[in-house]
Amino acid sequence: MSKPEIVCWSCDVSLSLSEREESDGLCPHCSVEIDLDEYLVESLTARAADKARIAELEDIISELIAGTGTSPGADRKYGRARAALAQQGKEGET
Ligand SMILES: [Zn+2]
């Protein structure tokens, strides 16, 4: 387990939470105030965005598994692939 680290918004240097404690809530490198609430909000927002993207990908994957898909693009591709196969079949017969 790595210890929790944050990156200073001002100087971009990472520091551990205990380092911040020791400098009274200030960055030990450039002495700006580091507000932990801001970091918390940021990481929660990032997680919500990740969840939305995962849900989107799951939709796409289940469409692909279903074969035909519900999006017009997937439908067209599937139709073209079938037409190409049928064409090949005909050429094989003659
Ligand atoms: Zn700093």
mmCIF file of N, CA and C and ligand atoms in Angstrom:
data_model
loop_
_atom_site.group_PDB
_atom_site.id
_atom_site.type_symbol
_atom_site.label_atom_id
_atom_site.label_comp_id
_atom_site.label_asym_id
_atom_site.label_seq_id
_atom_site.Cartn_x
_atom_site.Cartn_y
_atom_site.Cartn_z
ATOM 1 N N MET A 1 0.839 -1.209 0.000
ATOM 2 C CA MET A 1 0.000 0.000 0.000
ATOM 3 C C MET A 1 0.871 1.256 0.000
ATOM 4 N N SER A 2 0.667 2.118 -0.979
ATOM 5 C CA SER A 2 1.392 3.385 -0.975
ATOM 6 C C SER A 2 0.641 4.369 -0.102
ATOM 7 N N LYS A 3 1.360 5.246 0.553
ATOM 8 C CA LYS A 3 0.690 6.226 1.412
ATOM 9 C C LYS A 3 -0.014 7.261 0.549
ATOM 10 N N PRO A 4 -1.136 7.782 1.049
ATOM 11 C CA PRO A 4 -1.909 8.733 0.247
ATOM 12 C C PRO A 4 -1.088 9.978 -0.056
ATOM 13 N N GLU A 5 -1.070 10.355 -1.325
ATOM 14 C CA GLU A 5 -0.309 11.528 -1.719
ATOM 15 C C GLU A 5 -1.193 12.472 -2.513
ATOM 16 N N ILE A 6 -0.917 13.733 -2.397
ATOM 17 C CA ILE A 6 -1.609 14.736 -3.196
ATOM 18 C C ILE A 6 -0.566 15.552 -3.946
ATOM 19 N N VAL A 7 -0.992 16.186 -5.011
ATOM 20 C CA VAL A 7 -0.066 17.022 -5.779
ATOM 21 C C VAL A 7 -0.437 18.477 -5.534
ATOM 22 N N CYS A 8 0.544 19.258 -5.181
ATOM 23 C CA CYS A 8 0.315 20.675 -4.919
ATOM 24 C C CYS A 8 -0.238 21.355 -6.175
ATOM 25 N N TRP A 9 -1.329 22.125 -6.001
ATOM 26 C CA TRP A 9 -1.946 22.791 -7.163
ATOM 27 C C TRP A 9 -1.074 23.923 -7.668
ATOM 28 N N SER A 10 -0.141 24.377 -6.833
ATOM 29 C CA SER A 10 0.669 25.533 -7.211
ATOM 30 C C SER A 10 2.008 25.139 -7.835
ATOM 31 N N CYS A 11 2.747 24.206 -7.173
ATOM 32 C CA CYS A 11 4.088 23.893 -7.673
ATOM 33 C C CYS A 11 4.173 22.496 -8.296
ATOM 34 N N ASP A 12 3.033 21.741 -8.313
ATOM 35 C CA ASP A 12 3.005 20.422 -8.965
ATOM 36 C C ASP A 12 3.901 19.365 -8.333
ATOM 37 N N VAL A 13 4.371 19.612 -7.127
ATOM 38 C CA VAL A 13 5.190 18.623 -6.436
ATOM 39 C C VAL A 13 4.274 17.792 -5.537
ATOM 40 N N SER A 14 4.442 16.467 -5.560
ATOM 41 C CA SER A 14 3.581 15.636 -4.728
ATOM 42 C C SER A 14 4.098 15.599 -3.298
ATOM 43 N N LEU A 15 3.139 15.519 -2.389
ATOM 44 C CA LEU A 15 3.490 15.463 -0.973
ATOM 45 C C LEU A 15 2.531 14.520 -0.278
ATOM 46 N N SER A 16 2.951 13.952 0.835
ATOM 47 C CA SER A 16 2.062 13.063 1.572
ATOM 48 C C SER A 16 1.212 13.897 2.521
ATOM 49 N N LEU A 17 0.124 13.280 2.987
ATOM 50 C CA LEU A 17 -0.775 14.005 3.891
ATOM 51 C C LEU A 17 -0.062 14.374 5.188
ATOM 52 N N SER A 18 0.872 13.515 5.636
ATOM 53 C CA SER A 18 1.573 13.837 6.881
ATOM 54 C C SER A 18 2.535 15.003 6.693
ATOM 55 N N GLU A 19 3.110 15.109 5.497
ATOM 56 C CA GLU A 19 3.974 16.263 5.214
ATOM 57 C C GLU A 19 3.170 17.557 5.294
ATOM 58 N N ARG A 20 1.934 17.498 4.789
ATOM 59 C CA ARG A 20 1.065 18.670 4.833
ATOM 60 C C ARG A 20 0.725 19.030 6.285
ATOM 61 N N GLU A 21 0.432 17.974 7.080
ATOM 62 C CA GLU A 21 0.128 18.190 8.495
ATOM 63 C C GLU A 21 1.277 18.917 9.194
ATOM 64 N N GLU A 22 2.491 18.431 8.908
ATOM 65 C CA GLU A 22 3.675 18.988 9.571
ATOM 66 C C GLU A 22 3.880 20.453 9.227
ATOM 67 N N SER A 23 3.438 20.854 8.034
ATOM 68 C CA SER A 23 3.609 22.275 7.684
ATOM 69 C C SER A 23 2.325 23.058 7.892
ATOM 70 N N ASP A 24 1.461 22.571 8.810
ATOM 71 C CA ASP A 24 0.238 23.286 9.182
ATOM 72 C C ASP A 24 -0.695 23.534 7.999
ATOM 73 N N GLY A 25 -0.871 22.522 7.138
ATOM 74 C CA GLY A 25 -1.793 22.678 6.022
ATOM 75 C C GLY A 25 -1.200 23.429 4.852
ATOM 76 N N LEU A 26 0.081 23.696 4.900
ATOM 77 C CA LEU A 26 0.722 24.403 3.799
ATOM 78 C C LEU A 26 1.608 23.442 3.007
ATOM 79 N N CYS A 27 1.828 23.766 1.740
ATOM 80 C CA CYS A 27 2.744 22.982 0.933
ATOM 81 C C CYS A 27 4.162 23.162 1.475
ATOM 82 N N PRO A 28 4.878 22.064 1.780
ATOM 83 C CA PRO A 28 6.243 22.198 2.303
ATOM 84 C C PRO A 28 7.223 22.744 1.268
ATOM 85 N N HIS A 29 6.814 22.738 -0.009
ATOM 86 C CA HIS A 29 7.736 23.179 -1.063
ATOM 87 C C HIS A 29 7.562 24.661 -1.391
ATOM 88 N N CYS A 30 6.301 25.111 -1.526
ATOM 89 C CA CYS A 30 6.103 26.507 -1.922
ATOM 90 C C CYS A 30 5.223 27.274 -0.939
ATOM 91 N N SER A 31 4.794 26.599 0.142
ATOM 92 C CA SER A 31 4.069 27.272 1.229
ATOM 93 C C SER A 31 2.700 27.837 0.874
ATOM 94 N N VAL A 32 2.038 27.317 -0.183
ATOM 95 C CA VAL A 32 0.665 27.739 -0.419
ATOM 96 C C VAL A 32 -0.241 26.876 0.461
ATOM 97 N N GLU A 33 -1.451 27.344 0.728
ATOM 98 C CA GLU A 33 -2.381 26.580 1.531
ATOM 99 C C GLU A 33 -2.981 25.468 0.681
ATOM 100 N N ILE A 34 -3.042 24.253 1.241
ATOM 101 C CA ILE A 34 -3.617 23.127 0.509
ATOM 102 C C ILE A 34 -4.930 22.730 1.156
ATOM 103 N N ASP A 35 -6.025 22.958 0.426
ATOM 104 C CA ASP A 35 -7.357 22.684 0.927
ATOM 105 C C ASP A 35 -7.768 21.273 0.525
ATOM 106 N N LEU A 36 -7.849 20.387 1.505
ATOM 107 C CA LEU A 36 -8.151 18.986 1.193
ATOM 108 C C LEU A 36 -9.546 18.805 0.604
ATOM 109 N N ASP A 37 -10.498 19.678 0.982
ATOM 110 C CA ASP A 37 -11.851 19.582 0.438
ATOM 111 C C ASP A 37 -11.848 19.663 -1.083
ATOM 112 N N GLU A 38 -10.996 20.529 -1.623
ATOM 113 C CA GLU A 38 -10.921 20.675 -3.072
ATOM 114 C C GLU A 38 -10.457 19.390 -3.737
ATOM 115 N N TYR A 39 -9.498 18.721 -3.096
ATOM 116 C CA TYR A 39 -8.994 17.470 -3.656
ATOM 117 C C TYR A 39 -10.067 16.388 -3.611
ATOM 118 N N LEU A 40 -10.839 16.407 -2.528
ATOM 119 C CA LEU A 40 -11.903 15.416 -2.368
ATOM 120 C C LEU A 40 -12.959 15.599 -3.457
ATOM 121 N N VAL A 41 -13.410 16.835 -3.664
ATOM 122 C CA VAL A 41 -14.406 17.131 -4.691
ATOM 123 C C VAL A 41 -13.889 16.714 -6.063
ATOM 124 N N GLU A 42 -12.625 17.011 -6.330
ATOM 125 C CA GLU A 42 -12.022 16.683 -7.613
ATOM 126 C C GLU A 42 -12.027 15.180 -7.862
ATOM 127 N N SER A 43 -11.655 14.394 -6.855
ATOM 128 C CA SER A 43 -11.580 12.951 -7.066
ATOM 129 C C SER A 43 -12.972 12.341 -7.166
ATOM 130 N N LEU A 44 -13.950 12.904 -6.444
ATOM 131 C CA LEU A 44 -15.319 12.401 -6.565
ATOM 132 C C LEU A 44 -15.879 12.696 -7.952
ATOM 133 N N THR A 45 -15.583 13.876 -8.476
ATOM 134 C CA THR A 45 -16.038 14.244 -9.814
ATOM 135 C C THR A 45 -15.418 13.322 -10.858
ATOM 136 N N ALA A 46 -14.132 13.043 -10.697
ATOM 137 C CA ALA A 46 -13.444 12.161 -11.635
ATOM 138 C C ALA A 46 -14.054 10.768 -11.601
ATOM 139 N N ARG A 47 -14.420 10.297 -10.421
ATOM 140 C CA ARG A 47 -15.009 8.963 -10.315
ATOM 141 C C ARG A 47 -16.382 8.910 -10.972
ATOM 142 N N ALA A 48 -17.171 9.974 -10.827
ATOM 143 C CA ALA A 48 -18.491 10.017 -11.453
ATOM 144 C C ALA A 48 -18.351 9.970 -12.969
ATOM 145 N N ALA A 49 -17.360 10.688 -13.514
ATOM 146 C CA ALA A 49 -17.129 10.700 -14.956
ATOM 147 C C ALA A 49 -16.703 9.305 -15.423
ATOM 148 N N ASP A 50 -15.863 8.639 -14.633
ATOM 149 C CA ASP A 50 -15.428 7.279 -14.966
ATOM 150 C C ASP A 50 -16.619 6.333 -15.025
ATOM 151 N N LYS A 51 -17.513 6.451 -14.038
ATOM 152 C CA LYS A 51 -18.684 5.574 -13.992
ATOM 153 C C LYS A 51 -19.546 5.743 -15.235
ATOM 154 N N ALA A 52 -19.740 7.012 -15.644
ATOM 155 C CA ALA A 52 -20.552 7.294 -16.822
ATOM 156 C C ALA A 52 -19.912 6.675 -18.059
ATOM 157 N N ARG A 53 -18.578 6.768 -18.157
ATOM 158 C CA ARG A 53 -17.889 6.227 -19.326
ATOM 159 C C ARG A 53 -17.975 4.710 -19.347
ATOM 160 N N ILE A 54 -17.879 4.092 -18.172
ATOM 161 C CA ILE A 54 -17.976 2.641 -18.095
ATOM 162 C C ILE A 54 -19.368 2.183 -18.521
ATOM 163 N N ALA A 55 -20.410 2.905 -18.079
ATOM 164 C CA ALA A 55 -21.776 2.552 -18.457
ATOM 165 C C ALA A 55 -21.944 2.640 -19.973
ATOM 166 N N GLU A 56 -21.342 3.677 -20.573
ATOM 167 C CA GLU A 56 -21.394 3.865 -22.017
ATOM 168 C C GLU A 56 -20.739 2.687 -22.737
ATOM 169 N N LEU A 57 -19.560 2.300 -22.262
ATOM 170 C CA LEU A 57 -18.827 1.189 -22.875
ATOM 171 C C LEU A 57 -19.599 -0.122 -22.733
ATOM 172 N N GLU A 58 -20.245 -0.301 -21.580
ATOM 173 C CA GLU A 58 -21.023 -1.522 -21.380
ATOM 174 C C GLU A 58 -22.159 -1.608 -22.389
ATOM 175 N N ASP A 59 -22.774 -0.453 -22.684
ATOM 176 C CA ASP A 59 -23.834 -0.399 -23.689
ATOM 177 C C ASP A 59 -23.311 -0.842 -25.047
ATOM 178 N N ILE A 60 -22.149 -0.297 -25.434
ATOM 179 C CA ILE A 60 -21.563 -0.615 -26.727
ATOM 180 C C ILE A 60 -21.219 -2.093 -26.803
ATOM 181 N N ILE A 61 -20.655 -2.624 -25.724
ATOM 182 C CA ILE A 61 -20.259 -4.029 -25.700
ATOM 183 C C ILE A 61 -21.479 -4.940 -25.813
ATOM 184 N N SER A 62 -22.546 -4.599 -25.100
ATOM 185 C CA SER A 62 -23.723 -5.466 -25.181
ATOM 186 C C SER A 62 -24.362 -5.391 -26.565
ATOM 187 N N GLU A 63 -24.233 -4.238 -27.224
ATOM 188 C CA GLU A 63 -24.697 -4.120 -28.611
ATOM 189 C C GLU A 63 -23.906 -5.042 -29.514
ATOM 190 N N LEU A 64 -22.584 -5.052 -29.326
ATOM 191 C CA LEU A 64 -21.724 -5.891 -30.149
ATOM 192 C C LEU A 64 -22.034 -7.367 -29.923
ATOM 193 N N ILE A 65 -22.280 -7.727 -28.656
ATOM 194 C CA ILE A 65 -22.593 -9.115 -28.334
ATOM 195 C C ILE A 65 -23.918 -9.514 -28.975
ATOM 196 N N ALA A 66 -24.873 -8.582 -29.004
ATOM 197 C CA ALA A 66 -26.174 -8.872 -29.598
ATOM 198 C C ALA A 66 -26.064 -9.103 -31.109
ATOM 199 N N GLY A 67 -24.960 -8.638 -31.726
ATOM 200 C CA GLY A 67 -24.720 -8.938 -33.137
ATOM 201 C C GLY A 67 -25.157 -7.839 -34.064
ATOM 202 N N THR A 68 -26.434 -7.538 -34.117
ATOM 203 C CA THR A 68 -26.913 -6.538 -35.058
ATOM 204 C C THR A 68 -26.700 -5.128 -34.537
ATOM 205 N N GLY A 69 -26.872 -4.928 -33.233
ATOM 206 C CA GLY A 69 -26.684 -3.608 -32.660
ATOM 207 C C GLY A 69 -27.894 -2.730 -32.879
ATOM 208 N N THR A 70 -28.001 -1.702 -32.054
ATOM 209 C CA THR A 70 -29.147 -0.801 -32.168
ATOM 210 C C THR A 70 -28.760 0.499 -32.846
ATOM 211 N N SER A 71 -27.444 0.763 -32.979
ATOM 212 C CA SER A 71 -27.034 2.005 -33.621
ATOM 213 C C SER A 71 -27.029 1.809 -35.127
ATOM 214 N N PRO A 72 -27.427 2.848 -35.881
ATOM 215 C CA PRO A 72 -27.502 2.727 -37.346
ATOM 216 C C PRO A 72 -26.163 2.320 -37.956
ATOM 217 N N GLY A 73 -25.059 2.815 -37.392
ATOM 218 C CA GLY A 73 -23.739 2.502 -37.920
ATOM 219 C C GLY A 73 -23.447 1.014 -37.844
ATOM 220 N N ALA A 74 -23.728 0.406 -36.695
ATOM 221 C CA ALA A 74 -23.471 -1.013 -36.501
ATOM 222 C C ALA A 74 -24.365 -1.840 -37.429
ATOM 223 N N ASP A 75 -25.597 -1.392 -37.597
ATOM 224 C CA ASP A 75 -26.554 -2.076 -38.464
ATOM 225 C C ASP A 75 -26.062 -2.099 -39.910
ATOM 226 N N ARG A 76 -25.587 -0.957 -40.375
ATOM 227 C CA ARG A 76 -25.082 -0.859 -41.750
ATOM 228 C C ARG A 76 -23.896 -1.772 -41.960
ATOM 229 N N LYS A 77 -22.967 -1.757 -40.983
ATOM 230 C CA LYS A 77 -21.774 -2.602 -41.102
ATOM 231 C C LYS A 77 -22.177 -4.066 -41.189
ATOM 232 N N TYR A 78 -23.115 -4.465 -40.384
ATOM 233 C CA TYR A 78 -23.552 -5.846 -40.343
ATOM 234 C C TYR A 78 -24.204 -6.225 -41.672
ATOM 235 N N GLY A 79 -25.006 -5.310 -42.211
ATOM 236 C CA GLY A 79 -25.671 -5.556 -43.489
ATOM 237 C C GLY A 79 -24.660 -5.708 -44.613
ATOM 238 N N ARG A 80 -23.646 -4.836 -44.627
ATOM 239 C CA ARG A 80 -22.610 -4.908 -45.662
ATOM 240 C C ARG A 80 -21.845 -6.213 -45.574
ATOM 241 N N ALA A 81 -21.535 -6.630 -44.351
ATOM 242 C CA ALA A 81 -20.792 -7.873 -44.161
ATOM 243 C C ALA A 81 -21.606 -9.056 -44.679
ATOM 244 N N ARG A 82 -22.909 -9.048 -44.431
ATOM 245 C CA ARG A 82 -23.778 -10.128 -44.901
ATOM 246 C C ARG A 82 -23.859 -10.137 -46.427
ATOM 247 N N ALA A 83 -23.969 -8.933 -47.019
ATOM 248 C CA ALA A 83 -24.049 -8.805 -48.472
ATOM 249 C C ALA A 83 -22.768 -9.328 -49.113
ATOM 250 N N ALA A 84 -21.630 -8.988 -48.493
ATOM 251 C CA ALA A 84 -20.343 -9.430 -49.024
ATOM 252 C C ALA A 84 -20.246 -10.951 -48.972
ATOM 253 N N LEU A 85 -20.730 -11.541 -47.900
ATOM 254 C CA LEU A 85 -20.696 -12.998 -47.764
ATOM 255 C C LEU A 85 -21.587 -13.661 -48.814
ATOM 256 N N ALA A 86 -22.777 -13.063 -49.026
ATOM 257 C CA ALA A 86 -23.702 -13.609 -50.011
ATOM 258 C C ALA A 86 -23.090 -13.541 -51.396
ATOM 259 N N GLN A 87 -22.432 -12.418 -51.702
ATOM 260 C CA GLN A 87 -21.786 -12.213 -52.987
ATOM 261 C C GLN A 87 -20.709 -13.277 -53.212
ATOM 262 N N GLN A 88 -19.908 -13.532 -52.219
ATOM 263 C CA GLN A 88 -18.853 -14.537 -52.288
ATOM 264 C C GLN A 88 -19.431 -15.916 -52.561
ATOM 265 N N GLY A 89 -20.571 -16.164 -51.889
ATOM 266 C CA GLY A 89 -21.240 -17.462 -52.047
ATOM 267 C C GLY A 89 -21.653 -17.672 -53.494
ATOM 268 N N LYS A 90 -22.235 -16.625 -54.100
ATOM 269 C CA LYS A 90 -22.689 -16.709 -55.500
ATOM 270 C C LYS A 90 -21.517 -16.963 -56.448
ATOM 271 N N GLU A 91 -20.426 -16.212 -56.209
ATOM 272 C CA GLU A 91 -19.264 -16.365 -57.086
ATOM 273 C C GLU A 91 -18.691 -17.774 -56.984
ATOM 274 N N GLY A 92 -18.794 -18.349 -55.801
ATOM 275 C CA GLY A 92 -18.284 -19.707 -55.620
ATOM 276 C C GLY A 92 -19.074 -20.715 -56.412
ATOM 277 N N GLU A 93 -20.378 -20.468 -56.595
ATOM 278 C CA GLU A 93 -21.234 -21.437 -57.294
ATOM 279 C C GLU A 93 -20.971 -21.450 -58.800
ATOM 280 N N THR A 94 -20.764 -20.243 -59.374
ATOM 281 C CA THR A 94 -20.618 -20.189 -60.851
ATOM 282 C C THR A 94 -19.238 -20.588 -61.330
HETATM 283 ZN ZN ZN B 1 3.613 23.605 -3.610
#
